[in-house]
Coordinates of C-alpha atoms and ligand atoms in Angstrom, one line a residue:
M103 CA -10.5 10.2 -14.6
S104 CA -11.8 6.7 -15.2
D105 CA -14.6 5.0 -13.4
H106 CA -13.1 1.6 -14.0
D107 CA -10.8 0.4 -16.7
S108 CA -8.8 2.9 -18.8
T109 CA -5.5 1.7 -17.4
P110 CA -4.7 -1.9 -18.5
A111 CA -3.9 -4.2 -15.6
S112 CA -0.4 -4.9 -16.9
G113 CA 0.3 -1.2 -16.8
T114 CA -0.7 -1.1 -13.2
A115 CA 1.6 -4.0 -12.3
D116 CA 4.4 -2.5 -14.4
V117 CA 4.4 0.8 -12.5
L118 CA 4.3 -1.0 -9.1
D119 CA 7.2 -3.3 -10.2
R120 CA 9.2 -0.3 -11.5
L121 CA 8.6 1.6 -8.2
A122 CA 9.6 -1.5 -6.2
A123 CA 12.9 -1.7 -8.1
V124 CA 13.6 2.0 -7.4
I125 CA 12.8 1.5 -3.7
D126 CA 15.1 -1.5 -3.5
A127 CA 17.9 0.5 -5.1
R128 CA 17.5 3.1 -2.4
K129 CA 18.1 0.6 0.5
P130 CA 21.1 1.4 2.7
A131 CA 22.8 -1.8 1.5
A132 CA 22.4 -0.7 -2.1
G133 CA 24.0 2.7 -1.3
G134 CA 20.8 4.8 -1.1
D135 CA 21.7 8.3 0.0
P136 CA 19.4 9.9 2.6
G137 CA 20.6 13.3 1.6
Q138 CA 19.4 12.9 -2.0
S139 CA 16.5 10.5 -1.7
Y140 CA 13.2 10.6 0.2
V141 CA 13.0 6.7 0.1
A142 CA 16.6 6.3 1.3
R143 CA 15.8 8.7 4.1
L144 CA 12.7 6.7 5.1
L145 CA 14.6 3.4 5.0
H146 CA 17.6 4.9 6.8
K147 CA 15.4 6.1 9.7
G148 CA 13.9 2.6 10.2
P149 CA 10.3 1.3 10.5
D150 CA 8.8 3.9 12.9
G151 CA 9.0 6.7 10.3
F152 CA 7.3 4.9 7.4
L153 CA 4.9 3.1 9.7
K154 CA 3.7 6.4 11.1
K155 CA 3.3 7.7 7.5
I156 CA 1.2 4.7 6.6
G157 CA -1.2 5.5 9.5
E158 CA -1.4 9.1 8.5
E159 CA -1.9 8.3 4.8
A160 CA -4.7 5.8 5.6
T161 CA -6.5 8.5 7.6
E162 CA -6.1 10.9 4.7
V163 CA -7.6 8.3 2.3
V164 CA -10.7 8.1 4.6
M165 CA -10.9 11.9 4.8
A166 CA -10.6 12.3 1.0
C167 CA -13.4 9.7 0.5
K168 CA -15.7 11.5 3.0
D169 CA -14.9 14.8 1.3
A170 CA -15.8 13.2 -2.1
D171 CA -19.2 12.1 -0.6
H172 CA -19.8 15.8 0.0
G173 CA -18.9 16.8 -3.6
A174 CA -15.1 17.2 -3.4
D175 CA -12.8 16.3 -6.3
R176 CA -12.3 12.5 -6.5
Q177 CA -8.7 13.1 -7.7
K178 CA -7.9 13.8 -4.0
I179 CA -8.8 10.1 -3.3
V180 CA -6.4 9.0 -6.0
N181 CA -3.6 11.2 -4.6
E182 CA -4.0 10.0 -1.1
V183 CA -4.3 6.3 -2.1
A184 CA -1.1 6.8 -4.1
D185 CA 0.6 8.1 -1.0
L186 CA -0.7 5.2 1.0
W187 CA 0.5 2.6 -1.6
F188 CA 3.9 4.3 -1.9
H189 CA 4.6 4.2 1.8
S190 CA 3.2 0.7 2.0
M191 CA 5.6 -0.3 -0.7
V192 CA 8.5 1.1 1.3
A193 CA 7.3 -1.1 4.2
L194 CA 7.1 -4.1 1.9
A195 CA 10.7 -3.5 0.7
H196 CA 12.0 -3.0 4.2
Y197 CA 10.6 -6.4 5.1
G198 CA 11.9 -8.1 2.0
L199 CA 8.6 -8.3 0.2
A200 CA 7.3 -7.0 -3.1
P201 CA 4.1 -6.1 -4.9
R202 CA 4.1 -9.5 -6.5
D203 CA 3.7 -11.1 -3.0
V204 CA 0.5 -9.0 -2.4
A205 CA -0.7 -9.8 -6.0
A206 CA -0.1 -13.5 -5.3
E207 CA -2.2 -13.3 -2.1
L208 CA -5.0 -11.5 -3.9
A209 CA -4.8 -14.1 -6.7
R210 CA -5.0 -16.9 -4.1
R211 CA -8.2 -15.2 -2.7
E212 CA -9.8 -14.9 -6.1
G213 CA -13.2 -16.5 -6.3
T214 CA -13.4 -17.1 -2.5
S215 CA -16.3 -15.2 -1.0
G216 CA -15.3 -13.0 1.9
I217 CA -18.5 -14.2 3.7
E218 CA -17.6 -17.9 3.2
E219 CA -14.0 -17.3 4.2
K220 CA -15.0 -15.6 7.4
A221 CA -17.5 -18.4 8.3
L222 CA -14.8 -21.0 7.6
R223 CA -12.3 -19.1 9.8
K224 CA -14.9 -18.9 12.7
A225 CA -15.6 -22.6 12.3
Q226 CA -11.9 -23.4 12.5
A227 CA -11.5 -21.2 15.6
R228 CA -14.4 -23.0 17.3
E229 CA -12.9 -26.4 16.4
A230 CA -9.4 -25.3 17.7
A231 CA -11.1 -24.2 21.0
G232 CA -12.7 -27.7 21.2
D233 CA -16.3 -26.4 20.9
Ligands
PRT9 N1 5.9 7.9 -5.4 C1 6.7 8.5 -4.7 C2 6.1 9.4 -3.6 N2 4.9 9.6 -3.2 C3 5.0 10.5 -2.2 N3 6.3 10.8 -2.0 C4 6.8 11.7 -1.0 O1 6.3 11.4 0.3 C5 6.5 12.5 1.1 C6 5.4 12.6 2.2 O2 4.2 13.0 1.7 P1 3.4 14.1 2.5 O3 2.3 14.4 1.6 O4 3.0 13.5 3.8 O5 4.4 15.3 2.6 P2 5.1 16.0 3.8 O6 4.1 16.5 4.8 O7 6.1 16.9 3.2 O8 5.9 14.7 4.5 P3 6.6 14.6 5.9 O9 7.4 15.8 6.2 O10 5.6 14.1 6.9 O11 7.6 13.4 5.6 C7 6.6 13.8 0.2 O12 7.9 14.3 0.3 C8 6.3 13.2 -1.2 O13 7.1 13.8 -2.2 C9 7.0 10.1 -2.8 N4 8.4 10.1 -3.0 C10 8.9 9.3 -4.0 N5 8.1 8.5 -4.8 C11 8.7 7.6 -5.8 O14 9.9 7.1 -5.3 C12 10.9 7.4 -6.3 C13 12.2 7.6 -5.6 O15 12.1 8.8 -4.8 P4 13.5 9.4 -4.1 O16 13.9 8.3 -3.2 O17 13.1 10.6 -3.4 O18 14.5 9.6 -5.2 C14 10.4 8.6 -7.1 O19 11.0 8.7 -8.3 C15 8.9 8.3 -7.1 O20 8.7 7.3 -8.2

């Protein structure tokens, strides 16, 4: 397993784009069959099902990281983050969004320090409150 960079960034984007296309093809309007497809089943049931899974998978990511802090296999983190990304992608598709929308937001944030952004946000909130 890599510590950083054995997978090229384009490969990462490609796999997310391919998965997004499969998820779109499983939508009810595209004829996805809940009897044959886990994604179709999730989309057919509506948001509550996949939103619950996102909450569960996020908790499992936290637990896998805490376990790794105590010597457990880091692959468990990868597996749980994959589950979280997958279910988050089902949510994106349901709401008519795609990985490129998230990538565009991350690109927009590139080079903006989180500390500066937070300070700016607080200043704007103070201004809006008339302080
Ligand atoms: N990447 C995934 C993927 N990751 C996880 N899962 C499924 O997500 C489900 C939930 O994971 P859990 O670990 O919580 O398992 P569980 O306890 O059995 O789940 P629940 O009973 O709570 O639903 C499992 O059934 C996994 O198989 C996935 N199912 C599908 N995909 C991708 O989606 C494509 C389309 O899948 P289908 O729609 O099933 O054809 C596949 O080819 C894959 O590329």
